[in-house]
mmCIF file of C-alpha atoms in Angstrom:
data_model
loop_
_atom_site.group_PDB
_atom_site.id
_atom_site.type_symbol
_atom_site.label_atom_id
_atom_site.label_comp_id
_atom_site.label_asym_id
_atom_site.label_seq_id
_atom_site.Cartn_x
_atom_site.Cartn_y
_atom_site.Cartn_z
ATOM 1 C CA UNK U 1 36.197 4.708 73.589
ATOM 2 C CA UNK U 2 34.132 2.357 71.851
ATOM 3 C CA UNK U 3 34.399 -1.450 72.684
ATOM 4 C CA UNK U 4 34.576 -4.324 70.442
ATOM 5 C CA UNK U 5 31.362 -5.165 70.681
ATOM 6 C CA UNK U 6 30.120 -2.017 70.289
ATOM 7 C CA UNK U 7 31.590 -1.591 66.760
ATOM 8 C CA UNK U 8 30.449 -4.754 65.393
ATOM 9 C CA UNK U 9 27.339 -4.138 66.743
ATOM 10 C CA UNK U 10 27.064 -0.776 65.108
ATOM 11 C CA UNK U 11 28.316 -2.324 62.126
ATOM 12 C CA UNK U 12 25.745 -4.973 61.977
ATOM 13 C CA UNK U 13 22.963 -2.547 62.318
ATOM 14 C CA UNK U 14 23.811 -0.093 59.082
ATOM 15 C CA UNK U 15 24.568 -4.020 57.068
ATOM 16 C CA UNK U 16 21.863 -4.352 57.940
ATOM 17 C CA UNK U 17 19.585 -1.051 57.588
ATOM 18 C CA UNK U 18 21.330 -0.801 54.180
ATOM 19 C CA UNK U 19 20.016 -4.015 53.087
ATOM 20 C CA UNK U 20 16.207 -3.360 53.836
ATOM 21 C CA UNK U 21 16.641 0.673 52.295
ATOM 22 C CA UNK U 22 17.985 -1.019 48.832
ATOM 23 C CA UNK U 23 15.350 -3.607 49.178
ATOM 24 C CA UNK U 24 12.989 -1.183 49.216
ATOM 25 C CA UNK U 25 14.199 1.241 46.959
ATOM 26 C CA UNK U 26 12.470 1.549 43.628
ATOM 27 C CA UNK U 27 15.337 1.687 41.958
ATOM 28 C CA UNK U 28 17.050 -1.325 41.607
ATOM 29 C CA UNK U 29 20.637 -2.435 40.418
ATOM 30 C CA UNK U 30 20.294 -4.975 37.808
ATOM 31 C CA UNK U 31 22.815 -6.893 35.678
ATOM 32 C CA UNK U 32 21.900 -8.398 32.799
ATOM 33 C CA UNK U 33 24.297 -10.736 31.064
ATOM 34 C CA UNK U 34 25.715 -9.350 27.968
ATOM 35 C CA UNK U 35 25.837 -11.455 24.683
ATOM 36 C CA UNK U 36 28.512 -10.785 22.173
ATOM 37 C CA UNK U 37 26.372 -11.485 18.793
ATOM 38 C CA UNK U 38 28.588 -11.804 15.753
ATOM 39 C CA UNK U 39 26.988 -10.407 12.779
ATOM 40 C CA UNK U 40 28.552 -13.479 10.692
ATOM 41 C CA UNK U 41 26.671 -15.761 13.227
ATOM 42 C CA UNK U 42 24.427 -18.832 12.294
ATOM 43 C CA UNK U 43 25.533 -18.401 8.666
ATOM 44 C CA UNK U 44 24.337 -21.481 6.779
ATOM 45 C CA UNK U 45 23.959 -22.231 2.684
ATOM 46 C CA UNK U 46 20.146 -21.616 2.169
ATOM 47 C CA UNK U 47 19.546 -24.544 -0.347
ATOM 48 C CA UNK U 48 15.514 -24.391 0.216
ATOM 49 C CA UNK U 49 16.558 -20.929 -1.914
ATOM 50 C CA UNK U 50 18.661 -22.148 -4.399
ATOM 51 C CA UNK U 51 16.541 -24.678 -5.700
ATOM 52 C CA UNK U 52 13.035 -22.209 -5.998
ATOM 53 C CA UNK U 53 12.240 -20.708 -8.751
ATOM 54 C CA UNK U 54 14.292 -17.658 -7.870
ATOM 55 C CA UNK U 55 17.541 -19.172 -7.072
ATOM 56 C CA UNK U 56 17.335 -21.257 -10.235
ATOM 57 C CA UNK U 57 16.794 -17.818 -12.182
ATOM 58 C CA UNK U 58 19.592 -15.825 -10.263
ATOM 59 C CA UNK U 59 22.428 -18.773 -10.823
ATOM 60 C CA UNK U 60 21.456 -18.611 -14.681
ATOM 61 C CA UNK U 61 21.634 -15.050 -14.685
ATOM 62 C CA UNK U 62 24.950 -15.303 -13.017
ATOM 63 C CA UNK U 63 26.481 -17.770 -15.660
ATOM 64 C CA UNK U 64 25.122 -15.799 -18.647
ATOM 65 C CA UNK U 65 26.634 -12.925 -17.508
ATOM 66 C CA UNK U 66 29.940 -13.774 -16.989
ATOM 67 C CA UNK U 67 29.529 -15.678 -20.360
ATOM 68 C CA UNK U 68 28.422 -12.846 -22.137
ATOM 69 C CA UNK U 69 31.060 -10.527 -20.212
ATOM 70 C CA UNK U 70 33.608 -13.537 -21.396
ATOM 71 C CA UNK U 71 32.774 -13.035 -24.891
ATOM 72 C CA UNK U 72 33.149 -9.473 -25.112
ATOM 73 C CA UNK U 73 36.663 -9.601 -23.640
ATOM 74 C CA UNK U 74 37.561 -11.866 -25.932
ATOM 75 C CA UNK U 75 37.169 -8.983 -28.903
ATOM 76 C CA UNK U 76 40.713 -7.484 -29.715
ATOM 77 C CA UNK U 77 39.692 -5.066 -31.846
ATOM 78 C CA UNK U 78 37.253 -2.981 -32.640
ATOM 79 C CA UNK U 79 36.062 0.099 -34.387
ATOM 80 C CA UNK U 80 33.410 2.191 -33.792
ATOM 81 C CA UNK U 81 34.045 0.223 -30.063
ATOM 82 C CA UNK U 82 30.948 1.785 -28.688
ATOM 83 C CA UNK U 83 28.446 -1.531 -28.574
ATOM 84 C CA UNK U 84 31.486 -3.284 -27.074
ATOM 85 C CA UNK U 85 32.136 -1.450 -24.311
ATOM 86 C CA UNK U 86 28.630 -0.512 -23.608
ATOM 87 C CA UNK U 87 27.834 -4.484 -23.307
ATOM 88 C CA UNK U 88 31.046 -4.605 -21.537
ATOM 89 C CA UNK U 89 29.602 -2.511 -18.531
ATOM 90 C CA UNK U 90 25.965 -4.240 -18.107
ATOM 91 C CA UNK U 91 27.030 -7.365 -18.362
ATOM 92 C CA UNK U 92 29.963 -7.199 -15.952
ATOM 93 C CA UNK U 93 27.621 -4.684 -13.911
ATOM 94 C CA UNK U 94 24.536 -7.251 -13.645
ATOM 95 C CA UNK U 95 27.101 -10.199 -12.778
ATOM 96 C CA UNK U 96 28.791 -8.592 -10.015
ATOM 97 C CA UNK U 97 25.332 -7.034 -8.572
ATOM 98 C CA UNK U 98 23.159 -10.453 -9.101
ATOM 99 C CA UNK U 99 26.288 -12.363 -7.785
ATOM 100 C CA UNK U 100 26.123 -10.333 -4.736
ATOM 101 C CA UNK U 101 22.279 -10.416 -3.902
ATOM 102 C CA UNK U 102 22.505 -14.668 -4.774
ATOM 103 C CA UNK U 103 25.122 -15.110 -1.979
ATOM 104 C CA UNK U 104 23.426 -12.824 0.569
ATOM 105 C CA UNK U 105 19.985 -14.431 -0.282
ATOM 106 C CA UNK U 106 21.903 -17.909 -0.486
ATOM 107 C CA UNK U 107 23.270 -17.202 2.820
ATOM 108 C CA UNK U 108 20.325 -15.601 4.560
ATOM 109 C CA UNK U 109 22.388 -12.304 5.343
ATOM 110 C CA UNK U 110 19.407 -10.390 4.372
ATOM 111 C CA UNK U 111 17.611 -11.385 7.368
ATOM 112 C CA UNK U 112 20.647 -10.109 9.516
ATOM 113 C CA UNK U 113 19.506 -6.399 8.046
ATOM 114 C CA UNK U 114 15.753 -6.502 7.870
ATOM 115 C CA UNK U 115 15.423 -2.465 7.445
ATOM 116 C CA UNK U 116 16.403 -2.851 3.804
ATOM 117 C CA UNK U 117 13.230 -3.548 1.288
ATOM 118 C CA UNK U 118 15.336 -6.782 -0.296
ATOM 119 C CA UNK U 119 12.050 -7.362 -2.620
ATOM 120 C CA UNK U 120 12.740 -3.998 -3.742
ATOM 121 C CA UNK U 121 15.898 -4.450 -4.071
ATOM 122 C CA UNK U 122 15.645 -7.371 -6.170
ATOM 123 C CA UNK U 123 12.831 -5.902 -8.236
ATOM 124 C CA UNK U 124 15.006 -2.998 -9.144
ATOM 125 C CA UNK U 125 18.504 -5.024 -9.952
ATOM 126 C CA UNK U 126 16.012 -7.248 -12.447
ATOM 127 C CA UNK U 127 14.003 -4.387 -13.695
ATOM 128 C CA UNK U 128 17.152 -2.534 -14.590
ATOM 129 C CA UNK U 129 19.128 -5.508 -16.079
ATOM 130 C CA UNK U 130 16.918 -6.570 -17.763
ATOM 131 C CA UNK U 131 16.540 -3.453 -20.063
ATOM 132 C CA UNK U 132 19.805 -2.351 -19.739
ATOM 133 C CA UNK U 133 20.685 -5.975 -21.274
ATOM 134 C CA UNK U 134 18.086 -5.753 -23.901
ATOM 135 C CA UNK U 135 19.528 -2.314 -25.018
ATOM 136 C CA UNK U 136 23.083 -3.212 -25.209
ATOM 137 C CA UNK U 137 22.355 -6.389 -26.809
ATOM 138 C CA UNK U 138 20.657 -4.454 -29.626
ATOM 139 C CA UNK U 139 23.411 -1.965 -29.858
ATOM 140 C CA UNK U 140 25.878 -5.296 -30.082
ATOM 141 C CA UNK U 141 23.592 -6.420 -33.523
ATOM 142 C CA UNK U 142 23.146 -3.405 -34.914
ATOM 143 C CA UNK U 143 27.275 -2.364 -34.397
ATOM 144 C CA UNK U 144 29.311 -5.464 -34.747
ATOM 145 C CA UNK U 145 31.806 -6.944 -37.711
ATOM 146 C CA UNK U 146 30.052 -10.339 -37.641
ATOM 147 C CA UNK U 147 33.091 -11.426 -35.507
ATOM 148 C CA UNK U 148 32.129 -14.998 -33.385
ATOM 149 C CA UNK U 149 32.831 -13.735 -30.294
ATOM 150 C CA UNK U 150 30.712 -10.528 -30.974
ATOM 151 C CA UNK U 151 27.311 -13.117 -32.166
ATOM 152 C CA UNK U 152 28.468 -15.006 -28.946
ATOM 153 C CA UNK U 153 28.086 -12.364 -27.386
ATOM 154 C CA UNK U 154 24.609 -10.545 -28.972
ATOM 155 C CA UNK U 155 22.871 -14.545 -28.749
ATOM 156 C CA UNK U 156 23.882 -14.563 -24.852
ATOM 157 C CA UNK U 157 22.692 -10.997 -24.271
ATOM 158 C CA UNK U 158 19.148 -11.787 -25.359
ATOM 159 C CA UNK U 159 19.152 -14.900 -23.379
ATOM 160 C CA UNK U 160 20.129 -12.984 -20.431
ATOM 161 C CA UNK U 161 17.782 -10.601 -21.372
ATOM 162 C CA UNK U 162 14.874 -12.996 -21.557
ATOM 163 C CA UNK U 163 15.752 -14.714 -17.899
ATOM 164 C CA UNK U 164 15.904 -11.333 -16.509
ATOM 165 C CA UNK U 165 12.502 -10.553 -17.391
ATOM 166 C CA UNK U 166 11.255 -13.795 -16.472
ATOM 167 C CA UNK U 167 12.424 -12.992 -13.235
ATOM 168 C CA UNK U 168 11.170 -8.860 -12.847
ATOM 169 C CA UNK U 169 7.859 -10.361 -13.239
ATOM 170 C CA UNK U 170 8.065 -12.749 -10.275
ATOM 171 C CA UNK U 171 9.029 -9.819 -8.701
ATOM 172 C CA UNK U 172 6.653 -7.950 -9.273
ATOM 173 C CA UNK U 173 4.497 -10.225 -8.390
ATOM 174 C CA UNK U 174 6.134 -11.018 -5.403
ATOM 175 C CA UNK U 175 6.525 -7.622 -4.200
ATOM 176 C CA UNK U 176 2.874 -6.634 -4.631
ATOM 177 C CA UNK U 177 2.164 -9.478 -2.980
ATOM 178 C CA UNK U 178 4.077 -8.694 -0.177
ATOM 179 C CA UNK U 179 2.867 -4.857 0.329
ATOM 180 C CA UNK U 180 -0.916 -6.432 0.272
ATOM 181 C CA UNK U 181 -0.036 -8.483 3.258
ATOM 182 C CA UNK U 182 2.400 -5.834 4.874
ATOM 183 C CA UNK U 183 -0.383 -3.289 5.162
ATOM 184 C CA UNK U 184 -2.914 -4.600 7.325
ATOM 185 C CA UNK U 185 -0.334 -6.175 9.153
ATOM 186 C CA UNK U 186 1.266 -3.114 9.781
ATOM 187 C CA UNK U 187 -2.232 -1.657 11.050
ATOM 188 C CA UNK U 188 -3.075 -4.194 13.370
ATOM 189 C CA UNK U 189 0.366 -3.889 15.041
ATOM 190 C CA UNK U 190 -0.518 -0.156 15.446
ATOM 191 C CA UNK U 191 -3.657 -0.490 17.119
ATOM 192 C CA UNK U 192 -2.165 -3.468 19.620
ATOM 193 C CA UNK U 193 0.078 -1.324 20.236
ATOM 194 C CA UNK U 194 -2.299 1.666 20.967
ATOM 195 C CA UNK U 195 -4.454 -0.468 22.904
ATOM 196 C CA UNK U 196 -1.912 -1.794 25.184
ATOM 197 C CA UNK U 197 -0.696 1.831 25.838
ATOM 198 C CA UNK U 198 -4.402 2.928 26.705
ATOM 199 C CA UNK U 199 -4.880 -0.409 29.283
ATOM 200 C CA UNK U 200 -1.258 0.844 31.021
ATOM 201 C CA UNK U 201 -2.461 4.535 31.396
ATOM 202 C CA UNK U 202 -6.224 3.364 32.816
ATOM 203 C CA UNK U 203 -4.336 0.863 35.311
ATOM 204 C CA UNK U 204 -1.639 3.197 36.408
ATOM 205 C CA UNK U 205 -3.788 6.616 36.756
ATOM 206 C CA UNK U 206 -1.038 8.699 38.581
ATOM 207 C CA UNK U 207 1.060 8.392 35.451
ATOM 208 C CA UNK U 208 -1.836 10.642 33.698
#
């Protein structure tokens, strides 16, 4: 049988030859801390946004929609009731949809999911309200009883309709200006990124 000091001794000796073999093992444990991010994290009111040109545009789009939308609910009856409802569903359509992009723009959630175009996005909600607005607004005067609510209605459409295309051409502008600067941008990532690839390969040669 084995004495005491035999066993700690053998004991001591694989501690210890286990601790140089992991040491020099390639292969390393590691433990990295994890974070818990929360996607509603760092939220703040973006007021640098709200008061540029295109946060100013956005809130007046906002409040002559729902005016416009207010308007046309106001109408009791109607007949033919086509204009009505058709201004009915743009204008409650481009408030709820440019209510939506102001508050995640306001709020900076669009940086929280930068794989979505937002200029894009933007440019297409304006582009489409803003002859989707014109159209039912000239539907509205050409099909109306000369009720108040129905002029209230036609004189904030074309207001809308005016600020909406104020606002596709900033876009426009913005988003051209945008895919100018994202291209070579994009192309000089690339070839970093080729170049640092090629330097790795020529300083690890056994890799090849």
């Amino acid at each position: 049988m084995r004495t005491t000091e035999e066993t700690e001794g053998f004991d001591g000796e694989a501690s210890n030859t286990s601790m140089i073999s992991g040491a020099s093992s390639p292969y390393q444990p590691t433990t990295e801390p994890v974070h818990s991010r929360s996607v509603l994290g760092g939220i703040r009111c973006d007021v640098e946004y709200l008061k540029s040109n295109f946060g100013v545009l956005k809130v007046v789009e906002v409040v002559l929609s729902l005016i416009g939308f207010i308007c046309i609910e106001t109408i009791m009856m109607c007949s033919p009731c086509g204009g009505v409802y058709f201004f009915e569903f743009v204008s409650c359509s481009a408030f709820v949809v440019t209510g939506v992009l102001l508050l995640i723009f306001s709020l900076n959630l669009h940086i929280k999911v930068p794989h979505v175009n937002w200029n894009l996005t933007d440019l297409v909600n304006t582009g489409a309200s803003t002859f989707f607005f014109f159209l039912s607004s000239l539907v509205l005067a050409c099909i109306n009883h000369n009720t108040g609510a129905e002029i209230a209605a036609v004189i904030f459409g074309f207001l809308v309709t005016g600020v909406y295309g104020i606002n596709t051409f900033l876009a426009v502008r913005r988003w051209r200006l945008g895919n100018g600067c994202q291209g070579p941008a994009q192309s000089s990532e690339y070839m970093r990124a080729r170049t640092a690839s090629r330097g790795e390969m020529e300083a690890r040669p056994e890799l090849a």
